[in-house]
Amino acid sequence: YEECGDATPNGDEVCDGEAPPGESCVDYGFDKGILGCSDWCTPGFDDCGYLGWRKTPTESTFGTVNGIWAESETSAWAVTSSNQVWYWDGASWTTQTEPFYQTLQDIFGFASTGEMYVVGAYGHLGYYNGSGSWSRDTTTAPSVTIGAVHGSSPTNVWAVGGNGALIQWTGTAWSVYTTTTPTTEYLS
């Protein structure tokens, strides 16, 4: 009786224990890796992978991606023109529940704490505590587009935007700073 697992390819089996002879991950649309044999005697792709950029499918409501922050190849966050925060788990994008009602422009975070910060139109500032809870602040910043956010630690995050807006997250709240020279320029 011939069956998968007897170390001999039989019938419809492509392989049995060892990779299909003469084939590689590239033959199956991957860029790199060593082809294996699955428990079902079909090609095994566990050690296959991609190099560089690749297009990933998303829902049609994704909108224009305005900012992205990644902590690893299996954990990335994006903000969009459709007021959404999206999460990449290494295989697919999913939308997150968030309290934002305006176009989001940028996102930044710290992998060590899971904390993240988003900025957007009409002075929208957002904070994610790393434990599943988003909060937003629409009263601290001037009513201009805040276009960029970056920081050196969870207690020193800066956001900049239109009309010289300069805002700092201190770990507990956002604070607005005024520049000594008023400007109508967009800081980024």
Tab-separated table of C-alpha atoms in Angstrom:
chain	number	residue	atom	x	y	z
A	1	TYR	CA	0.000	0.000	0.000
A	2	GLU	CA	1.496	3.338	-1.109
A	3	GLU	CA	0.934	6.446	0.985
A	4	CYS	CA	2.383	9.853	1.788
A	5	GLY	CA	5.089	9.444	4.400
A	6	ASP	CA	6.728	6.284	3.082
A	7	ALA	CA	9.733	8.283	1.726
A	8	THR	CA	8.883	7.394	-1.890
A	9	PRO	CA	6.838	9.663	-4.188
A	10	ASN	CA	3.864	7.598	-5.391
A	11	GLY	CA	0.838	8.373	-7.533
A	12	ASP	CA	-0.076	12.065	-7.303
A	13	GLU	CA	2.618	12.834	-4.720
A	14	VAL	CA	5.008	15.566	-5.860
A	15	CYS	CA	7.505	14.668	-3.138
A	16	ASP	CA	7.742	12.483	-0.052
A	17	GLY	CA	10.149	13.617	2.663
A	18	GLU	CA	12.562	15.506	0.407
A	19	ALA	CA	11.903	18.509	-1.831
A	20	PRO	CA	10.689	17.897	-5.383
A	21	PRO	CA	13.791	17.143	-7.472
A	22	GLY	CA	15.033	19.937	-9.701
A	23	GLU	CA	12.620	22.558	-8.301
A	24	SER	CA	13.159	25.619	-6.117
A	25	CYS	CA	11.168	28.312	-4.355
A	26	VAL	CA	11.627	30.516	-7.448
A	27	ASP	CA	9.623	27.992	-9.509
A	28	TYR	CA	6.645	28.811	-7.280
A	29	GLY	CA	6.853	32.621	-7.401
A	30	PHE	CA	9.152	33.267	-4.425
A	31	ASP	CA	12.444	35.164	-4.563
A	32	LYS	CA	14.554	33.081	-2.180
A	33	GLY	CA	14.727	30.070	0.102
A	34	ILE	CA	14.970	26.315	0.108
A	35	LEU	CA	11.986	24.375	-1.130
A	36	GLY	CA	10.774	21.625	1.152
A	37	CYS	CA	8.181	18.871	1.155
A	38	SER	CA	4.976	19.243	3.167
A	39	ASP	CA	3.279	16.615	5.315
A	40	TRP	CA	0.825	16.127	2.426
A	41	CYS	CA	3.588	15.308	-0.096
A	42	THR	CA	3.246	18.631	-1.895
A	43	PRO	CA	5.924	21.339	-2.178
A	44	GLY	CA	6.675	22.949	1.213
A	45	PHE	CA	7.113	26.714	1.278
A	46	ASP	CA	8.002	27.329	4.959
A	47	ASP	CA	11.567	28.371	4.084
A	48	CYS	CA	10.656	30.340	0.938
A	49	GLY	CA	10.395	34.129	0.958
A	50	TYR	CA	10.493	37.424	-0.893
A	51	LEU	CA	13.148	40.073	-1.350
A	52	GLY	CA	12.376	43.779	-1.376
A	53	TRP	CA	8.986	45.365	-1.923
A	54	ARG	CA	5.884	43.490	-2.923
A	55	LYS	CA	2.308	44.525	-3.443
A	56	THR	CA	-0.164	43.246	-0.869
A	57	PRO	CA	-3.915	43.158	-1.337
A	58	THR	CA	-6.033	45.519	0.757
A	59	GLU	CA	-9.675	46.389	1.101
A	60	SER	CA	-11.010	49.057	-1.253
A	61	THR	CA	-11.609	51.433	1.696
A	62	PHE	CA	-7.887	51.690	2.429
A	63	GLY	CA	-7.559	55.162	0.854
A	64	THR	CA	-4.224	56.829	0.190
A	65	VAL	CA	-1.508	55.762	2.604
A	66	ASN	CA	-0.033	58.945	4.086
A	67	GLY	CA	2.277	57.454	6.699
A	68	ILE	CA	3.677	54.109	7.744
A	69	TRP	CA	5.696	52.837	10.703
A	70	ALA	CA	7.068	49.315	10.976
A	71	GLU	CA	8.641	47.587	13.932
A	72	SER	CA	9.364	44.371	12.017
A	73	GLU	CA	8.461	42.521	8.825
A	74	THR	CA	5.448	41.077	10.645
A	75	SER	CA	4.250	44.210	12.443
A	76	ALA	CA	3.570	47.503	10.675
A	77	TRP	CA	1.052	50.332	11.003
A	78	ALA	CA	-0.281	52.721	8.359
A	79	VAL	CA	-2.500	55.813	8.414
A	80	THR	CA	-4.681	56.817	5.497
A	81	SER	CA	-6.630	59.612	3.861
A	82	SER	CA	-9.803	57.718	4.818
A	83	ASN	CA	-9.204	58.450	8.550
A	84	GLN	CA	-8.098	54.924	9.297
A	85	VAL	CA	-5.277	53.150	11.079
A	86	TRP	CA	-4.321	49.799	9.554
A	87	TYR	CA	-2.201	46.985	10.989
A	88	TRP	CA	-0.006	44.539	9.027
A	89	ASP	CA	0.593	41.173	10.719
A	90	GLY	CA	2.993	39.832	8.105
A	91	ALA	CA	0.246	38.295	5.982
A	92	SER	CA	-2.598	40.821	5.646
A	93	TRP	CA	-3.799	44.314	6.577
A	94	THR	CA	-6.684	44.840	9.032
A	95	THR	CA	-8.347	48.092	10.035
A	96	GLN	CA	-8.127	49.131	13.669
A	97	THR	CA	-10.813	50.718	15.812
A	98	GLU	CA	-9.759	54.297	16.356
A	99	PRO	CA	-11.456	57.604	17.240
A	100	PHE	CA	-10.335	59.668	14.237
A	101	TYR	CA	-12.606	61.688	11.985
A	102	GLN	CA	-10.139	63.558	9.785
A	103	THR	CA	-7.446	62.586	7.305
A	104	LEU	CA	-4.461	61.086	9.111
A	105	GLN	CA	-1.021	62.158	7.887
A	106	ASP	CA	1.683	60.287	9.805
A	107	ILE	CA	2.332	57.614	12.439
A	108	PHE	CA	5.306	56.809	14.656
A	109	GLY	CA	5.877	54.395	17.512
A	110	PHE	CA	8.195	52.591	19.875
A	111	ALA	CA	8.483	48.817	19.571
A	112	SER	CA	9.748	48.542	23.156
A	113	THR	CA	6.506	49.871	24.679
A	114	GLY	CA	3.995	49.457	21.839
A	115	GLU	CA	3.091	53.139	22.149
A	116	MET	CA	2.178	54.966	18.926
A	117	TYR	CA	1.335	58.496	17.872
A	118	VAL	CA	-0.739	59.676	14.918
A	119	VAL	CA	-1.246	63.166	13.509
A	120	GLY	CA	-3.610	64.595	10.953
A	121	ALA	CA	-5.827	67.340	9.583
A	122	TYR	CA	-7.406	70.015	11.782
A	123	GLY	CA	-4.866	69.497	14.553
A	124	HIS	CA	-5.703	65.851	15.191
A	125	LEU	CA	-3.244	64.246	17.600
A	126	GLY	CA	-3.629	60.638	18.655
A	127	TYR	CA	-1.963	58.370	21.178
A	128	TYR	CA	-2.054	54.562	21.452
A	129	ASN	CA	-1.071	53.220	24.871
A	130	GLY	CA	0.269	49.890	23.600
A	131	SER	CA	-2.550	47.938	25.249
A	132	GLY	CA	-5.407	48.338	22.787
A	133	SER	CA	-6.625	51.840	23.622
A	134	TRP	CA	-6.473	54.913	21.367
A	135	SER	CA	-7.136	58.444	22.573
A	136	ARG	CA	-7.362	61.614	20.553
A	137	ASP	CA	-6.774	65.272	21.283
A	138	THR	CA	-8.329	67.879	19.012
A	139	THR	CA	-8.033	70.838	21.376
A	140	THR	CA	-4.282	71.200	22.054
A	141	ALA	CA	-2.951	71.735	18.550
A	142	PRO	CA	-3.892	74.649	16.319
A	143	SER	CA	-6.552	73.830	13.725
A	144	VAL	CA	-4.022	73.133	10.982
A	145	THR	CA	-2.785	69.968	9.353
A	146	ILE	CA	-0.189	68.268	11.505
A	147	GLY	CA	1.899	66.422	8.937
A	148	ALA	CA	4.771	64.636	10.654
A	149	VAL	CA	5.578	62.970	13.978
A	150	HIS	CA	8.807	61.475	15.338
A	151	GLY	CA	10.500	60.996	18.684
A	152	SER	CA	13.501	59.773	20.616
A	153	SER	CA	11.580	58.218	23.527
A	154	PRO	CA	7.971	57.806	24.709
A	155	THR	CA	8.416	61.023	26.734
A	156	ASN	CA	9.916	63.059	23.892
A	157	VAL	CA	7.780	62.925	20.748
A	158	TRP	CA	7.480	65.905	18.412
A	159	ALA	CA	4.830	66.735	15.801
A	160	VAL	CA	5.013	69.534	13.239
A	161	GLY	CA	2.622	71.052	10.766
A	162	GLY	CA	1.102	74.089	9.090
A	163	ASN	CA	1.626	77.676	10.270
A	164	GLY	CA	4.765	76.609	12.117
A	165	ALA	CA	2.913	74.248	14.470
A	166	LEU	CA	5.382	72.583	16.845
A	167	ILE	CA	3.898	70.175	19.409
A	168	GLN	CA	5.532	67.821	21.938
A	169	TRP	CA	4.214	64.695	23.693
A	170	THR	CA	5.811	64.525	27.155
A	171	GLY	CA	4.544	61.099	28.112
A	172	THR	CA	1.238	62.279	29.557
A	173	ALA	CA	0.032	65.183	27.396
A	174	TRP	CA	0.651	67.212	24.243
A	175	SER	CA	2.145	70.720	24.622
A	176	VAL	CA	2.208	73.451	21.962
A	177	TYR	CA	5.310	75.577	21.417
A	178	THR	CA	5.354	78.801	19.467
A	179	THR	CA	8.192	79.638	17.153
A	180	THR	CA	9.943	82.988	17.649
A	181	THR	CA	9.336	83.891	14.035
A	182	PRO	CA	5.717	83.433	12.922
A	183	THR	CA	5.486	81.507	9.690
A	184	THR	CA	2.840	80.394	7.274
A	185	GLU	CA	5.177	77.646	6.098
A	186	TYR	CA	4.411	74.000	6.583
A	187	LEU	CA	6.975	72.363	8.853
A	188	SER	CA	7.850	68.756	8.094
